[in-house]
Amino acid sequence: MNIYSVSDIGQIVSGNSYVGRGIVIGKSADGRKAVFAYFIMGRSENSRNRIFKEEGDDLTIYPFDASKVKDPSLIIYSPVRVAGKSVIVTNGDQTDTVFDYLKEGKTFEAALETRCFEPDAPNFTPRISGILEFAEGDFSYKMSILKSADAAGSACNRYTFSYAALPGLGHFIHTYNCDGDPIPTFTGEPERVAIPNDIESFTKDLWDNLDANNKISLYVRYTDLSTGKYESRLINKNK
């Protein structure tokens, strides 16, 4: 096995009915754009009752039908927030924790030391997080996963991965390996994926290959490293 091989994002998710929530971060093949994507999936009515909304430079999740919300605690949050020259992407309200720590001059890692996996036994869904840190016309990025140390949820293990941004390369981390009962937590390092120059093709490749029954929403952003301007694509299954 070639540890430096790069896979197509569509090939990774295709045929997997439940990878859960996912974050992709990387650099476009031409080296000109910082790229990230975030998507959510859901099996229950409560989880599926959601939509993404852009609010300025941030992204927030709202209920599609507010009358059907049973428990908003783990499904309603801001997955994307901008803090100075950093962009935070997470699968929960730890976005706000990281944002607050950065504003105080503290670090991504320090913020996540205060958090752990979600309290949704028996799954103990991991918290996945990413950050893009922009400087001098380029960027670097980090990814984190906080997951249960055992089946009882008795302790939290924390893993952080730091990356140089290389043209055409990205990394993909998601909450689950596949569907199950309980759902098996993501294992190993973030997966190496190809990042094309075209936002349309990348968005389509990811969205079209996510499981049709369980996918809910997808957000993709390409930021021009020379100007700081970005373009984004947002898809909600609920319309």
XYZ file of C-alpha atoms in Angstrom:
239
model
C 0.000 0.000 0.000
C 1.293 3.443 -0.988
C 0.929 5.731 2.034
C 1.179 8.750 -0.279
C -1.639 7.709 -2.590
C -4.467 10.175 -3.120
C -8.089 9.144 -3.611
C -11.068 10.785 -5.222
C -13.504 12.018 -2.565
C -16.445 10.518 -4.428
C -14.823 7.097 -4.485
C -14.254 7.189 -0.725
C -17.866 7.921 0.226
C -19.582 6.022 -2.574
C -21.314 2.870 -1.385
C -20.902 3.783 2.292
C -24.394 4.412 3.631
C -23.270 6.332 6.696
C -20.002 8.195 7.128
C -21.831 10.653 9.395
C -20.508 14.210 9.353
C -17.368 15.033 7.404
C -14.706 17.710 6.968
C -12.376 18.071 3.989
C -9.524 20.617 3.942
C -6.829 21.083 1.314
C -5.379 23.167 -1.512
C -6.504 23.291 -5.136
C -4.332 21.586 -7.740
C -3.072 24.905 -9.123
C -1.992 26.003 -5.633
C -4.162 29.127 -5.762
C -7.102 28.243 -3.524
C -7.624 27.135 0.064
C -10.483 24.644 0.078
C -12.748 23.177 2.699
C -16.011 21.278 2.740
C -18.401 20.247 5.482
C -21.368 17.900 5.198
C -23.929 16.335 7.486
C -25.908 13.118 7.245
C -28.690 11.750 9.434
C -30.684 8.614 10.124
C -33.362 9.883 12.513
C -36.169 12.336 11.750
C -34.596 14.806 14.209
C -31.215 14.636 12.475
C -32.680 14.902 9.001
C -34.725 17.982 9.861
C -31.898 20.445 9.175
C -30.628 22.987 6.656
C -27.463 25.062 6.251
C -27.631 28.859 6.054
C -24.792 31.265 5.295
C -24.635 34.206 7.681
C -21.932 36.592 6.534
C -18.700 34.591 6.487
C -20.103 31.981 8.864
C -22.356 28.967 8.392
C -25.151 27.951 10.745
C -27.450 24.935 10.943
C -31.150 25.525 11.500
C -34.150 23.207 11.709
C -35.996 22.884 8.418
C -39.287 22.504 10.278
C -38.994 24.017 13.758
C -42.193 22.284 14.909
C -40.535 18.873 14.555
C -37.432 19.573 16.640
C -37.167 17.121 19.542
C -33.641 17.762 20.859
C -31.662 20.686 19.401
C -28.590 20.222 21.617
C -26.463 18.151 19.237
C -27.936 19.081 15.864
C -28.165 22.903 15.880
C -24.806 24.723 15.857
C -22.472 26.836 13.708
C -20.104 24.508 11.833
C -18.100 27.362 10.269
C -16.864 30.560 11.951
C -14.168 33.026 10.952
C -11.825 34.277 13.689
C -9.358 36.842 12.393
C -7.161 35.083 9.819
C -8.429 31.639 10.774
C -11.463 29.660 9.613
C -12.868 27.081 12.030
C -14.855 24.067 10.778
C -16.357 21.554 13.203
C -19.238 19.131 13.668
C -20.607 20.704 16.871
C -20.698 23.618 19.253
C -16.957 23.237 19.818
C -16.768 25.743 16.944
C -17.671 28.382 19.514
C -15.135 27.042 22.016
C -12.321 27.312 19.472
C -13.535 30.755 18.375
C -13.486 32.064 21.953
C -10.025 30.640 22.627
C -8.569 32.158 19.463
C -10.005 35.558 20.369
C -8.160 35.282 23.696
C -4.887 34.488 21.933
C -5.040 30.809 22.825
C -4.743 27.815 20.530
C -6.926 25.392 18.641
C -5.469 22.521 20.657
C -6.012 24.250 24.014
C -9.665 24.842 23.178
C -10.270 21.211 22.328
C -8.583 20.031 25.535
C -11.712 21.353 27.261
C -14.106 19.266 25.129
C -14.769 15.575 24.522
C -16.955 13.289 22.397
C -20.711 13.793 22.254
C -22.834 12.369 25.101
C -24.981 10.206 22.829
C -24.365 6.707 24.223
C -23.892 4.077 22.941
C -22.449 5.779 19.840
C -20.350 8.413 21.647
C -20.068 10.331 18.399
C -16.607 11.865 18.044
C -16.148 15.592 17.738
C -14.227 16.381 14.568
C -12.713 19.816 14.012
C -10.534 21.624 11.521
C -8.858 25.004 11.225
C -7.361 26.862 8.284
C -4.711 29.380 9.361
C -3.932 32.009 6.716
C -0.653 33.956 6.569
C 1.521 35.594 3.901
C -0.532 34.506 0.910
C -0.708 30.877 1.963
C -2.201 28.718 4.707
C -1.680 25.635 6.827
C -4.330 23.528 8.474
C -5.038 21.203 11.354
C -7.610 18.517 12.022
C -8.725 17.012 15.306
C -10.851 14.131 16.520
C -12.022 13.640 20.097
C -13.337 10.135 20.657
C -14.232 7.698 23.370
C -11.410 5.563 24.737
C -13.733 2.593 25.242
C -17.274 1.299 24.738
C -18.355 2.693 28.103
C -17.367 6.284 27.351
C -15.146 6.351 30.434
C -12.419 8.598 28.941
C -11.697 10.813 25.946
C -8.770 10.376 23.574
C -7.653 13.455 21.614
C -5.785 13.396 18.298
C -4.537 16.415 16.337
C -3.051 16.338 12.821
C -1.095 19.309 11.425
C -0.608 19.752 7.679
C 1.338 21.876 5.233
C -0.965 22.833 2.373
C 0.242 21.115 -0.815
C -1.275 21.686 -4.272
C -3.923 19.152 -5.200
C -3.928 17.472 -1.800
C -6.540 17.482 0.941
C -7.471 15.452 3.997
C -10.861 14.018 4.887
C -12.035 13.142 8.380
C -15.505 11.902 9.276
C -17.322 10.769 12.380
C -18.020 7.125 11.491
C -16.366 4.375 9.498
C -19.755 3.092 8.329
C -23.278 2.377 9.558
C -23.877 0.060 12.505
C -25.436 -0.304 15.935
C -23.646 1.199 17.733
C -22.072 3.147 14.874
C -18.326 2.444 14.572
C -16.201 5.537 15.203
C -13.748 6.794 12.575
C -10.312 5.209 12.988
C -6.842 6.030 11.694
C -5.499 9.202 10.112
C -7.556 11.567 7.937
C -7.761 10.197 4.417
C -5.742 11.772 1.580
C -7.997 13.151 -1.155
C -7.530 15.007 -4.428
C -8.576 18.663 -4.512
C -9.421 19.884 -8.034
C -9.326 23.490 -9.225
C -13.040 23.602 -10.003
C -15.469 24.126 -7.116
C -18.382 22.836 -9.190
C -16.806 19.475 -9.954
C -15.626 18.972 -6.384
C -19.054 19.835 -4.946
C -20.832 17.570 -7.417
C -18.440 14.676 -6.861
C -18.968 14.773 -3.109
C -22.717 15.412 -3.056
C -23.608 12.924 -5.790
C -21.708 10.106 -4.060
C -22.995 10.626 -0.521
C -25.755 8.147 0.329
C -28.998 9.443 -1.171
C -31.154 8.457 1.813
C -28.929 9.830 4.570
C -27.258 12.949 3.152
C -28.713 16.237 4.369
C -26.530 19.260 3.561
C -23.152 20.183 2.058
C -21.104 23.388 2.115
C -17.939 23.994 0.052
C -15.700 27.080 0.047
C -12.755 27.969 -2.226
C -10.682 30.961 -1.022
C -8.280 32.761 -3.373
C -4.961 32.944 -1.529
C -3.841 36.090 -3.350
C -6.970 38.167 -2.701
C -8.672 36.510 0.268
C -11.960 36.455 -1.629
C -13.935 33.223 -1.717
C -16.731 31.492 -3.543
C -18.982 28.939 -1.965
C -21.553 26.313 -2.813
C -24.371 25.242 -0.500
C -26.716 22.313 -1.050
C -29.650 21.431 1.200
C -31.650 18.283 0.588
C -34.566 19.941 2.378
C -35.938 22.753 0.243
